[in-house]
PDB file of C-alpha atoms in Angstrom:
ATOM      1  CA  GLY B  24      25.162  19.974 -38.395  1.00  0.00           C
ATOM      2  CA  CYS B  25      24.701  23.428 -39.911  1.00  0.00           C
ATOM      3  CA  SER B  26      23.911  25.491 -36.823  1.00  0.00           C
ATOM      4  CA  VAL B  27      25.699  25.849 -33.501  1.00  0.00           C
ATOM      5  CA  ASP B  28      22.878  24.177 -31.586  1.00  0.00           C
ATOM      6  CA  THR B  29      23.017  20.990 -33.716  1.00  0.00           C
ATOM      7  CA  PHE B  30      26.743  20.239 -33.632  1.00  0.00           C
ATOM      8  CA  ASP B  31      26.801  18.119 -30.473  1.00  0.00           C
ATOM      9  CA  ALA B  32      23.811  15.989 -31.451  1.00  0.00           C
ATOM     10  CA  VAL B  33      25.121  15.323 -34.965  1.00  0.00           C
ATOM     11  CA  GLU B  34      28.609  14.515 -33.733  1.00  0.00           C
ATOM     12  CA  ASN B  35      27.221  12.077 -31.175  1.00  0.00           C
ATOM     13  CA  PHE B  36      25.031  10.469 -33.826  1.00  0.00           C
ATOM     14  CA  ILE B  37      27.810   9.828 -36.341  1.00  0.00           C
ATOM     15  CA  GLN B  38      30.048   8.458 -33.595  1.00  0.00           C
ATOM     16  CA  ASN B  39      27.447   5.886 -32.607  1.00  0.00           C
ATOM     17  CA  GLN B  40      25.991   4.822 -35.962  1.00  0.00           C
ATOM     18  CA  ASP B  41      27.782   2.678 -38.496  1.00  0.00           C
ATOM     19  CA  ASP B  42      27.648   3.894 -42.096  1.00  0.00           C
ATOM     20  CA  VAL B  43      26.401   7.344 -41.091  1.00  0.00           C
ATOM     21  CA  TYR B  44      28.646  10.297 -41.866  1.00  0.00           C
ATOM     22  CA  GLY B  45      28.422  13.991 -41.110  1.00  0.00           C
ATOM     23  CA  ALA B  46      28.965  17.413 -42.616  1.00  0.00           C
ATOM     24  CA  PHE B  47      29.510  20.442 -40.412  1.00  0.00           C
ATOM     25  CA  GLY B  48      29.325  24.138 -41.236  1.00  0.00           C
ATOM     26  CA  ILE B  49      27.069  27.159 -40.916  1.00  0.00           C
ATOM     27  CA  HIS B  50      23.952  27.447 -43.077  1.00  0.00           C
ATOM     28  CA  PRO B  51      23.437  30.907 -44.613  1.00  0.00           C
ATOM     29  CA  LEU B  52      20.260  31.465 -42.587  1.00  0.00           C
ATOM     30  CA  ASN B  53      22.396  30.880 -39.489  1.00  0.00           C
ATOM     31  CA  ALA B  54      25.154  33.268 -40.563  1.00  0.00           C
ATOM     32  CA  ALA B  55      24.743  35.241 -37.342  1.00  0.00           C
ATOM     33  CA  ASP B  56      26.139  32.173 -35.520  1.00  0.00           C
ATOM     34  CA  TRP B  57      29.538  32.636 -37.162  1.00  0.00           C
ATOM     35  CA  SER B  58      32.475  33.715 -35.007  1.00  0.00           C
ATOM     36  CA  ASP B  59      36.087  32.765 -34.437  1.00  0.00           C
ATOM     37  CA  GLU B  60      34.850  30.482 -31.675  1.00  0.00           C
ATOM     38  CA  THR B  61      32.381  28.787 -34.021  1.00  0.00           C
ATOM     39  CA  GLU B  62      35.085  28.268 -36.627  1.00  0.00           C
ATOM     40  CA  ALA B  63      37.382  26.699 -34.053  1.00  0.00           C
ATOM     41  CA  ARG B  64      34.578  24.493 -32.772  1.00  0.00           C
ATOM     42  CA  ILE B  65      33.787  23.138 -36.241  1.00  0.00           C
ATOM     43  CA  LYS B  66      37.452  22.478 -36.979  1.00  0.00           C
ATOM     44  CA  SER B  67      37.745  20.555 -33.717  1.00  0.00           C
ATOM     45  CA  ILE B  68      34.886  18.268 -34.780  1.00  0.00           C
ATOM     46  CA  PHE B  69      36.815  17.311 -37.911  1.00  0.00           C
ATOM     47  CA  GLU B  70      39.944  16.703 -35.849  1.00  0.00           C
ATOM     48  CA  ARG B  71      38.069  14.382 -33.473  1.00  0.00           C
ATOM     49  CA  ASN B  72      36.226  12.492 -36.210  1.00  0.00           C
ATOM     50  CA  PRO B  73      38.547  12.081 -39.191  1.00  0.00           C
ATOM     51  CA  ALA B  74      36.702   9.031 -40.531  1.00  0.00           C
ATOM     52  CA  LYS B  75      33.124  10.174 -39.897  1.00  0.00           C
ATOM     53  CA  ALA B  76      33.078  13.966 -40.413  1.00  0.00           C
ATOM     54  CA  VAL B  77      33.542  14.002 -44.171  1.00  0.00           C
ATOM     55  CA  ALA B  78      32.476  17.409 -45.533  1.00  0.00           C
ATOM     56  CA  TRP B  79      32.166  21.100 -44.699  1.00  0.00           C
ATOM     57  CA  GLY B  80      28.658  22.494 -44.914  1.00  0.00           C
ATOM     58  CA  GLU B  81      26.076  23.048 -45.735  1.00  0.00           C
ATOM     59  CA  CYS B  82      26.995  26.650 -46.358  1.00  0.00           C
ATOM     60  CA  GLY B  83      26.207  29.182 -49.019  1.00  0.00           C
ATOM     61  CA  LEU B  84      23.768  31.985 -49.792  1.00  0.00           C
ATOM     62  CA  ASP B  85      20.009  32.152 -49.295  1.00  0.00           C
ATOM     63  CA  TYR B  86      18.356  35.453 -50.138  1.00  0.00           C
ATOM     64  CA  HIS B  87      14.787  34.091 -50.025  1.00  0.00           C
ATOM     65  CA  TYR B  88      14.112  35.501 -46.552  1.00  0.00           C
ATOM     66  CA  CYS B  89      16.837  38.133 -46.680  1.00  0.00           C
ATOM     67  CA  ASP B  90      15.867  41.685 -47.623  1.00  0.00           C
ATOM     68  CA  GLU B  91      18.461  43.760 -45.777  1.00  0.00           C
ATOM     69  CA  PRO B  92      21.780  44.504 -47.510  1.00  0.00           C
ATOM     70  CA  GLU B  93      23.573  43.981 -44.194  1.00  0.00           C
ATOM     71  CA  GLU B  94      22.194  40.460 -43.899  1.00  0.00           C
ATOM     72  CA  LYS B  95      23.256  39.574 -47.432  1.00  0.00           C
ATOM     73  CA  SER B  96      26.713  40.997 -46.765  1.00  0.00           C
ATOM     74  CA  LYS B  97      27.016  38.882 -43.616  1.00  0.00           C
ATOM     75  CA  GLN B  98      26.004  35.769 -45.546  1.00  0.00           C
ATOM     76  CA  ARG B  99      28.617  36.479 -48.198  1.00  0.00           C
ATOM     77  CA  ASP B 100      31.364  37.038 -45.625  1.00  0.00           C
ATOM     78  CA  VAL B 101      30.540  33.802 -43.801  1.00  0.00           C
ATOM     79  CA  PHE B 102      30.314  31.868 -47.056  1.00  0.00           C
ATOM     80  CA  VAL B 103      33.691  33.166 -48.241  1.00  0.00           C
ATOM     81  CA  ARG B 104      35.351  32.157 -44.987  1.00  0.00           C
ATOM     82  CA  GLN B 105      33.916  28.660 -45.248  1.00  0.00           C
ATOM     83  CA  LEU B 106      34.945  28.357 -48.908  1.00  0.00           C
ATOM     84  CA  ASP B 107      38.479  29.281 -47.938  1.00  0.00           C
ATOM     85  CA  ILE B 108      38.556  26.786 -45.055  1.00  0.00           C
ATOM     86  CA  ALA B 109      37.217  23.895 -47.143  1.00  0.00           C
ATOM     87  CA  ALA B 110      39.783  24.610 -49.850  1.00  0.00           C
ATOM     88  CA  GLU B 111      42.579  24.924 -47.299  1.00  0.00           C
ATOM     89  CA  LEU B 112      41.673  21.675 -45.536  1.00  0.00           C
ATOM     90  CA  GLY B 113      40.892  19.781 -48.731  1.00  0.00           C
ATOM     91  CA  LEU B 114      37.394  18.943 -47.541  1.00  0.00           C
ATOM     92  CA  PRO B 115      34.376  18.327 -49.757  1.00  0.00           C
ATOM     93  CA  LEU B 116      31.958  21.233 -49.669  1.00  0.00           C
ATOM     94  CA  VAL B 117      28.152  21.106 -49.407  1.00  0.00           C
ATOM     95  CA  VAL B 118      26.704  24.255 -50.983  1.00  0.00           C
ATOM     96  CA  HIS B 119      23.247  25.726 -50.447  1.00  0.00           C
ATOM     97  CA  THR B 120      22.134  28.419 -52.874  1.00  0.00           C
ATOM     98  CA  ARG B 121      18.682  29.971 -53.250  1.00  0.00           C
ATOM     99  CA  GLU B 122      17.802  33.159 -55.111  1.00  0.00           C
ATOM    100  CA  ALA B 123      21.486  34.118 -55.063  1.00  0.00           C
ATOM    101  CA  GLU B 124      22.851  32.620 -58.255  1.00  0.00           C
ATOM    102  CA  GLU B 125      25.103  35.446 -59.395  1.00  0.00           C
ATOM    103  CA  ASP B 126      26.786  35.933 -56.021  1.00  0.00           C
ATOM    104  CA  THR B 127      27.141  32.186 -55.462  1.00  0.00           C
ATOM    105  CA  LEU B 128      28.900  31.675 -58.780  1.00  0.00           C
ATOM    106  CA  ALA B 129      31.155  34.679 -58.308  1.00  0.00           C
ATOM    107  CA  LEU B 130      32.306  33.692 -54.818  1.00  0.00           C
ATOM    108  CA  MET B 131      32.822  30.031 -55.657  1.00  0.00           C
ATOM    109  CA  SER B 132      34.795  30.965 -58.758  1.00  0.00           C
ATOM    110  CA  GLU B 133      37.000  33.344 -56.808  1.00  0.00           C
ATOM    111  CA  HIS B 134      37.675  31.204 -53.744  1.00  0.00           C
ATOM    112  CA  LEU B 135      37.763  27.550 -54.832  1.00  0.00           C
ATOM    113  CA  PRO B 136      40.179  25.536 -56.950  1.00  0.00           C
ATOM    114  CA  ARG B 137      38.665  24.089 -60.089  1.00  0.00           C
ATOM    115  CA  ASP B 138      39.079  20.517 -58.801  1.00  0.00           C
ATOM    116  CA  GLN B 139      37.346  21.199 -55.473  1.00  0.00           C
ATOM    117  CA  ARG B 140      34.957  18.402 -54.474  1.00  0.00           C
ATOM    118  CA  ILE B 141      31.516  20.047 -54.280  1.00  0.00           C
ATOM    119  CA  HIS B 142      27.953  18.899 -53.702  1.00  0.00           C
ATOM    120  CA  VAL B 143      25.495  21.606 -54.750  1.00  0.00           C
ATOM    121  CA  HIS B 144      22.716  20.396 -52.530  1.00  0.00           C
ATOM    122  CA  CYS B 145      18.937  20.253 -53.105  1.00  0.00           C
ATOM    123  CA  PHE B 146      19.184  21.892 -56.503  1.00  0.00           C
ATOM    124  CA  THR B 147      16.049  23.751 -57.583  1.00  0.00           C
ATOM    125  CA  SER B 148      17.618  26.451 -59.719  1.00  0.00           C
ATOM    126  CA  SER B 149      17.883  26.884 -63.481  1.00  0.00           C
ATOM    127  CA  VAL B 150      19.490  24.923 -66.286  1.00  0.00           C
ATOM    128  CA  SER B 151      21.808  27.872 -66.933  1.00  0.00           C
ATOM    129  CA  MET B 152      22.936  27.893 -63.296  1.00  0.00           C
ATOM    130  CA  ALA B 153      23.621  24.158 -63.422  1.00  0.00           C
ATOM    131  CA  LYS B 154      25.639  24.490 -66.625  1.00  0.00           C
ATOM    132  CA  SER B 155      27.644  27.392 -65.193  1.00  0.00           C
ATOM    133  CA  LEU B 156      28.536  25.353 -62.097  1.00  0.00           C
ATOM    134  CA  LEU B 157      29.501  22.297 -64.126  1.00  0.00           C
ATOM    135  CA  ASP B 158      31.659  24.404 -66.442  1.00  0.00           C
ATOM    136  CA  LEU B 159      33.369  26.214 -63.561  1.00  0.00           C
ATOM    137  CA  PHE B 160      34.213  22.980 -61.741  1.00  0.00           C
ATOM    138  CA  PRO B 161      34.522  20.375 -64.495  1.00  0.00           C
ATOM    139  CA  THR B 162      35.747  17.352 -62.532  1.00  0.00           C
ATOM    140  CA  ASN B 163      34.453  17.051 -58.982  1.00  0.00           C
ATOM    141  CA  LEU B 164      31.279  19.134 -58.695  1.00  0.00           C
ATOM    142  CA  CYS B 165      28.033  17.184 -58.535  1.00  0.00           C
ATOM    143  CA  ILE B 166      24.475  18.473 -58.349  1.00  0.00           C
ATOM    144  CA  GLY B 167      22.085  16.950 -55.839  1.00  0.00           C
ATOM    145  CA  PHE B 168      18.437  16.306 -56.581  1.00  0.00           C
ATOM    146  CA  THR B 169      15.729  15.530 -54.038  1.00  0.00           C
ATOM    147  CA  GLY B 170      12.124  14.367 -54.009  1.00  0.00           C
ATOM    148  CA  VAL B 171      11.255  17.717 -55.578  1.00  0.00           C
ATOM    149  CA  ILE B 172      11.902  16.173 -58.985  1.00  0.00           C
ATOM    150  CA  THR B 173       8.904  13.881 -58.455  1.00  0.00           C
ATOM    151  CA  PHE B 174       6.489  16.765 -57.810  1.00  0.00           C
ATOM    152  CA  LYS B 175       3.882  17.427 -60.482  1.00  0.00           C
ATOM    153  CA  ASN B 176       4.718  21.155 -60.617  1.00  0.00           C
ATOM    154  CA  ALA B 177       8.516  20.694 -60.814  1.00  0.00           C
ATOM    155  CA  SER B 178       8.970  20.405 -64.572  1.00  0.00           C
ATOM    156  CA  GLY B 179      11.693  23.062 -64.459  1.00  0.00           C
ATOM    157  CA  VAL B 180      13.827  20.991 -62.095  1.00  0.00           C
ATOM    158  CA  ARG B 181      13.260  17.893 -64.222  1.00  0.00           C
ATOM    159  CA  ASP B 182      14.582  19.924 -67.152  1.00  0.00           C
ATOM    160  CA  VAL B 183      17.776  20.382 -65.162  1.00  0.00           C
ATOM    161  CA  VAL B 184      17.974  16.641 -64.464  1.00  0.00           C
ATOM    162  CA  ALA B 185      17.727  16.038 -68.195  1.00  0.00           C
ATOM    163  CA  GLU B 186      20.650  18.363 -68.905  1.00  0.00           C
ATOM    164  CA  VAL B 187      23.044  17.325 -66.115  1.00  0.00           C
ATOM    165  CA  PRO B 188      25.224  14.325 -67.073  1.00  0.00           C
ATOM    166  CA  LEU B 189      24.508  11.252 -64.968  1.00  0.00           C
ATOM    167  CA  ASP B 190      28.087  11.177 -63.712  1.00  0.00           C
ATOM    168  CA  ARG B 191      27.529  14.612 -62.143  1.00  0.00           C
ATOM    169  CA  ILE B 192      24.322  13.777 -60.204  1.00  0.00           C
ATOM    170  CA  LEU B 193      23.897  12.957 -56.516  1.00  0.00           C
ATOM    171  CA  LEU B 194      20.721  11.510 -55.026  1.00  0.00           C
ATOM    172  CA  GLU B 195      19.432  13.009 -51.765  1.00  0.00           C
ATOM    173  CA  THR B 196      16.288  13.753 -49.778  1.00  0.00           C
ATOM    174  CA  ASP B 197      16.925  16.964 -47.797  1.00  0.00           C
ATOM    175  CA  GLY B 198      14.937  15.233 -45.049  1.00  0.00           C
ATOM    176  CA  PRO B 199      12.798  15.815 -43.149  1.00  0.00           C
ATOM    177  CA  TYR B 200      11.323  18.010 -45.896  1.00  0.00           C
ATOM    178  CA  MET B 201      10.230  17.427 -49.491  1.00  0.00           C
ATOM    179  CA  ALA B 202       9.399  13.742 -49.344  1.00  0.00           C
ATOM    180  CA  PRO B 203       8.910  12.403 -52.869  1.00  0.00           C
ATOM    181  CA  THR B 204       5.624  11.463 -54.428  1.00  0.00           C
ATOM    182  CA  PRO B 205       3.799   9.310 -53.235  1.00  0.00           C
ATOM    183  CA  PHE B 206       4.894  10.383 -49.737  1.00  0.00           C
ATOM    184  CA  ARG B 207       4.147  14.114 -49.970  1.00  0.00           C
ATOM    185  CA  GLY B 208       3.461  15.614 -46.561  1.00  0.00           C
ATOM    186  CA  LYS B 209       5.317  12.889 -44.690  1.00  0.00           C
ATOM    187  CA  VAL B 210       8.787  12.971 -43.152  1.00  0.00           C
ATOM    188  CA  ALA B 211      11.475  12.415 -45.789  1.00  0.00           C
ATOM    189  CA  HIS B 212      14.169   9.870 -44.939  1.00  0.00           C
ATOM    190  CA  PRO B 213      17.104   8.224 -46.746  1.00  0.00           C
ATOM    191  CA  GLY B 214      14.958   5.302 -47.891  1.00  0.00           C
ATOM    192  CA  HIS B 215      13.165   7.727 -50.189  1.00  0.00           C
ATOM    193  CA  VAL B 216      16.292   8.163 -52.303  1.00  0.00           C
ATOM    194  CA  TYR B 217      15.124   5.159 -54.319  1.00  0.00           C
ATOM    195  CA  TYR B 218      12.146   7.188 -55.582  1.00  0.00           C
ATOM    196  CA  VAL B 219      14.437  10.044 -56.586  1.00  0.00           C
ATOM    197  CA  ALA B 220      16.555   7.552 -58.512  1.00  0.00           C
ATOM    198  CA  GLN B 221      13.446   6.191 -60.241  1.00  0.00           C
ATOM    199  CA  LYS B 222      12.533   9.655 -61.479  1.00  0.00           C
ATOM    200  CA  VAL B 223      16.105  10.328 -62.672  1.00  0.00           C
ATOM    201  CA  SER B 224      15.920   7.028 -64.559  1.00  0.00           C
ATOM    202  CA  GLU B 225      12.622   8.041 -66.137  1.00  0.00           C
ATOM    203  CA  VAL B 226      13.768  11.530 -67.123  1.00  0.00           C
ATOM    204  CA  LYS B 227      17.065  10.382 -68.606  1.00  0.00           C
ATOM    205  CA  GLY B 228      15.779   7.165 -70.172  1.00  0.00           C
ATOM    206  CA  ALA B 229      18.509   5.239 -68.376  1.00  0.00           C
ATOM    207  CA  PRO B 230      18.169   1.892 -66.570  1.00  0.00           C
ATOM    208  CA  LEU B 231      17.523   2.293 -62.853  1.00  0.00           C
ATOM    209  CA  GLU B 232      20.472   0.038 -62.040  1.00  0.00           C
ATOM    210  CA  GLU B 233      22.757   2.345 -64.027  1.00  0.00           C
ATOM    211  CA  VAL B 234      21.439   5.414 -62.193  1.00  0.00           C
ATOM    212  CA  LEU B 235      21.988   3.810 -58.801  1.00  0.00           C
ATOM    213  CA  ALA B 236      25.474   2.518 -59.622  1.00  0.00           C
ATOM    214  CA  THR B 237      26.642   5.775 -61.218  1.00  0.00           C
ATOM    215  CA  CYS B 238      25.303   7.949 -58.407  1.00  0.00           C
ATOM    216  CA  ARG B 239      26.939   5.622 -55.877  1.00  0.00           C
ATOM    217  CA  ALA B 240      30.263   6.136 -57.659  1.00  0.00           C
ATOM    218  CA  ASN B 241      29.637   9.898 -57.719  1.00  0.00           C
ATOM    219  CA  THR B 242      29.105   9.853 -53.958  1.00  0.00           C
ATOM    220  CA  THR B 243      32.410   8.087 -53.470  1.00  0.00           C
ATOM    221  CA  ARG B 244      34.158  10.587 -55.729  1.00  0.00           C
ATOM    222  CA  VAL B 245      32.806  13.610 -53.855  1.00  0.00           C
ATOM    223  CA  TYR B 246      32.803  12.342 -50.276  1.00  0.00           C
ATOM    224  CA  GLY B 247      35.342   9.533 -50.268  1.00  0.00           C
ATOM    225  CA  ILE B 248      32.880   7.063 -48.738  1.00  0.00           C
TER     226      ILE B 248
END
């Protein structure tokens, strides 16, 4: 749940589905939702669901649709508050960053301990950004890749996959969007993670079984599940 209007539905879902876990926070494009009341509401979800609400987020910076300095400032303020809360509570953090690399790195560096558990989600940025993140948080930061890496025009993201060590990769879909080839244009779902793993295996020249087992262990390290 990363907007106020999704919290109840996501909380109900994780409470009633085995082996489904939730993250709760405020997405940067929903930064206007942030308030003291929203903060208290999110914290209460974690208190009610200690075994099923497992991470704070997704939160971060997204300047793609953001032209006004005031909007960017609001995003930064909300991101900083959520960084501080995740660090204070010892919760894993799901980070969204798009077209905001410099600010994302600066704020994470300033507000998080170096052993913070972090999932940089749906990564489509540069090799240099990936290396900076991995260097800043050398133990418990993992980078998530989606079906994007299977797209014909995504050679730049595959270059990142090649450079990121396998023990720092998470497999994801970012459903319902970005279903992998050969399911382009359809609704993405967790079953598509297998196709992401296949492409990671191909890019890295590693056995598929090794990719799946290592990324499973990475998930446990970051999320504790």
